[in-house]
Amino acid sequence: MQGCIPKAFHTHETSGGAVINVAGNYTAYGSDEAEIVAKIKQSSTLDKLPYAEGASWNSDLACLTGTRVALLSLVHRWSRSCDNCRIFCLQGVAGSGKTAVSNAVARFLNEAGLLASCFFFDRADASRNTPRLLFSTMARDIAALYPTIAEDIAAKLEQEPSLASANLSRQFEAFIAGPLRRHPVDRQIIVVIDALDEATDDDLGTDLLALLRDEFAKIPPYFRVLITSRPTRILEHHLSGKSHVVHHHIDINSDENRRDIAAYIDDQLQNSPMLSSIGTHGPDGELIRDLKVMADGLFIWIATVFRYLGPVSNPKKKLRALLSRSHAQGQEPEPTRKIDALYSTILEASGDWDDEDFRDEYALFMGSVMAIKRPLSLTALRALHGGNQELSLGRLPQRFGAVLVGLHSENEPIHTLHLSFREFVTGRAADRAETQKFFLSEREHNRILGELCIQTMVRELTDAPIAGTGYLARHENDRSGIPELTGVSEQLLYGCEHWGSHVCDIESPTLAVTRIIREFLPNYNTAWIEIVASKSTFAGSLSVWRWLHVHATELTELYDNVSQARVLFSLSSRLAYVGRLEEALTAIDDSVQLRRALAARQPAIFGTKLARSLVNFSNRLSDLGRHEEALKAIQEAVEGYRPLAAERPEAFNANLADALNNLSNRLSSHGRHAEALAAIQEAVGLRRALAAERPEAFNAALA
C-alpha cells in the first residue's frame, strides 16, 4: 500500500496536531473557543445532508465463516491494490448470495479500518430504492472519518446549500471527487454498494451508471467501490469493457459454491434446535444429501427451506415431503424456475386452496403486503383495513414466515425475505395454470389500498384532528417553516404519503370510491399535505388532480384549484425556509401547474397569480443549480407581468420590477451581461418612479 501513497502524506513523523472527530463527541486540547465553535458549525452543516437510514451493513447477514473463501480473498486483494481497477463489479443471479458477500466484505473492511461507507439498495424502502441519497450518505460517512474532507464538504455546503438536494453529478463532484483531489489520504477508502439493480428510478439509475462509467475512472486509485447486482442489460451496457472496472460473476454451479451450500446446511442443522431431530447419518443422511443437491447452488433457496422448516413440529417429515414434491415436478436448470417451484410448494402448504375463505384471506393479507409502497406493521395494515381481525398474528408466521419477515411482532414492518418472491406472486405465477391461484394483481390491490387510504384519512382526521394542522391556511407569504405535528399514526401517515399513487391505478372508480372522494376533497385536501410535509418527504400532489380529469371528471369541481395553488405556494416558501429545496421546488411546480390551468381559462383573474408562482419557481430552480430552466421561468413571469403593468401600473409595476431584478440576476449568471444590464436598468426606472410616489414603501428596494 505504501507505494501508491505520496510521501508527503505519511504522518508518522508529525506532531503537535489534534485530530477531531466532528461527527461525534470530541475533546480538543489547546483549541481556542473560535475553533470549537467552527467545528460545531461544521458538524451542524454536515447534518443538513440527507442520510439514508438502514443503508449500512449487518454482520448478522454476512455469509458463514469459512464459505466464499476464494471470492472474499479476491475482493481482499483488490481492496488493497493501487491499480486502475477502482470498481469491483460482482454479479450473480437472484438468490446467489450477493448481499451476504457484501456484508462479509463490509465486515472485514471495517475490521481493517478501510470501510468508508455502505449503501444497501432495497426496492421496498423508499429511501433506498433510488440513488437520490447515495452520495449525500457517502459524504457524511467519509466526512466522519477524515476531518480535512469534512471541512471541504462543509465549506461547499455553506457556499451552495442547494448541493444537499442537487443532482447526482453535482453531488459527486462536490462531495466525492473534488474533496479527494484536494485532500489525498494515506489509506484506501472503500465503499460497498449492494443490489444496484434494486434502484428503481430509471433516470437516476442511468445517471449513476454514467458516473460509474466515466467519472469514477478519474478519481484517485485508493478510492475503490465494490458493487453487487443482478446481471442486467443496462449494467452491461455502461460498465462492460471499461479498464477501471473488474467484473466477477458468481458461478452457482461451481464446486466451491456447492461446498459452501453444503457447509451452510451442516451449520444450520447443528445450530438450530428446531432442526436437531434431523440427523446426518443413515436415512437422514441421505435426506440431507438430497437437500444439498436440490439447492443447486442457490443460497436463497436453502435459506427459504430452513425458514419453512423452522416452526413446524416435524421438520423431517416436512422436508421429505418438500423434496419428494420437487423430484416429482422435475427441476429445470434455470435458477428462477427452481426458486418459483419452492415458493409454489410453500404456498401450497400454507392453507386449503379449495377453501374460498382461505383464498380471500390470502388475497387480503398477501395482496396488501405486495401492493404497499413501503413496509408497514401488522398493526398498521389492520388499521388500514378498518380493524379487520383477520389480519392478526394467529397462524401468519406458520403460513408465510418462510417468505416474509416481520411476522413475529404486531409492530414490526412486514416485507419479503427476498425480492424474487414478490416477482413470483405478482408476475410469474400468472404464467402457469398450476400457480395462477398464487397470483396477485398489484393493480387490483393498489385500487383496494387507494380506497382504504382515503377511508383511513377521513376516519382518523374526523375522529381526532391532528393538533397543529391548518398552518398552510395562513397567509401564503408566511415563511415560518414546517411545524412538528404529533399524534400521527403509522397508517394515517402512510395514507397521506401514498393515497395518490394507489388511486391512480383505479381506472373505473366504484360508487364507494366516488363517495369517499366526495367527502375527502372538500375537507382534507390540505391536511394530508401538511402531515406529509411535517412527518415525511413531500413528493408532489397533482397525481390525483390529473387522475380526476381522466377517470372521474364529475369530481373535478370538488378539487379547489385556487385554494390548492395558494397552499402549495405557501408550502414551497416554508420548505425553502428550512432548506428542503428539492421539496420546495416540487411544491411550487405544482402551484405553477394549477395556476397555469386557471389562467388559461381566466387570464384577467389568475394571470398575476401565475406570474407570482413563476417568480418563485425560478428562484427554486436557481437554488438547485438548474439555471437554464430558472431563466425560462423568470422570462415567462416578466412577460406575464408586462400586460398587467401596462393596464394597471399602480398595482403591478412593483411586481414587474421585482421580476426584472430576478431576470437580471439569471441573465448575469449565464454571462449575458448586456441583457442583464438592460433588465436591471428597467427595474431601477420602475422603482425610482415608485419611490418618488411612495418613498416609505419603495426606497429600500430602489437602494
PDB file of C-alpha atoms in Angstrom, residues 41 53 64 72 75 97 111 143 198 206 211 223 250 307 316 333 382 389 413 419 434 441 455 468 471 517 528 608 637:
ATOM      1  CA  LYS A  41     -20.877  24.775  12.990  1.00  0.00           C
ATOM      2  CA  GLU A  53     -31.295   5.223   7.390  1.00  0.00           C
ATOM      3  CA  LEU A  64     -20.971 -18.096   7.045  1.00  0.00           C
ATOM      4  CA  LEU A  72     -13.514 -12.970  -0.435  1.00  0.00           C
ATOM      5  CA  VAL A  75     -12.001  -8.944  -3.081  1.00  0.00           C
ATOM      6  CA  GLY A  97     -25.880 -14.797  -2.066  1.00  0.00           C
ATOM      7  CA  GLU A 111     -12.128  -4.543  10.919  1.00  0.00           C
ATOM      8  CA  ALA A 143     -16.528  13.167   6.494  1.00  0.00           C
ATOM      9  CA  GLU A 198     -32.896  -2.536  -6.954  1.00  0.00           C
ATOM     10  CA  THR A 206     -28.889   5.674 -15.548  1.00  0.00           C
ATOM     11  CA  LEU A 211     -20.950   8.417 -13.359  1.00  0.00           C
ATOM     12  CA  PHE A 223     -10.869   5.252  -3.640  1.00  0.00           C
ATOM     13  CA  ILE A 250     -20.861 -15.883  -9.047  1.00  0.00           C
ATOM     14  CA  ARG A 307     -37.294 -20.759   7.356  1.00  0.00           C
ATOM     15  CA  LYS A 316     -38.005 -34.167   8.942  1.00  0.00           C
ATOM     16  CA  PRO A 333     -31.688 -25.824 -14.685  1.00  0.00           C
ATOM     17  CA  ARG A 382     -55.085  -3.967  10.204  1.00  0.00           C
ATOM     18  CA  GLN A 389     -59.320  -9.012  12.829  1.00  0.00           C
ATOM     19  CA  PRO A 413     -42.607  -3.789   9.396  1.00  0.00           C
ATOM     20  CA  LEU A 419     -37.269  -9.788  -3.989  1.00  0.00           C
ATOM     21  CA  GLU A 434     -50.876 -24.664 -11.580  1.00  0.00           C
ATOM     22  CA  SER A 441     -52.547  -8.307  -9.292  1.00  0.00           C
ATOM     23  CA  GLN A 455     -61.131   5.943   4.261  1.00  0.00           C
ATOM     24  CA  GLY A 468     -51.086  21.926  14.512  1.00  0.00           C
ATOM     25  CA  TYR A 471     -50.631  26.084   9.146  1.00  0.00           C
ATOM     26  CA  ILE A 517     -63.520  11.086  -2.533  1.00  0.00           C
ATOM     27  CA  TRP A 528     -52.754  15.441   4.182  1.00  0.00           C
ATOM     28  CA  THR A 608     -50.912  37.737 -11.779  1.00  0.00           C
ATOM     29  CA  ALA A 637     -43.015  35.707 -15.359  1.00  0.00           C
TER      30      ALA A 637
END
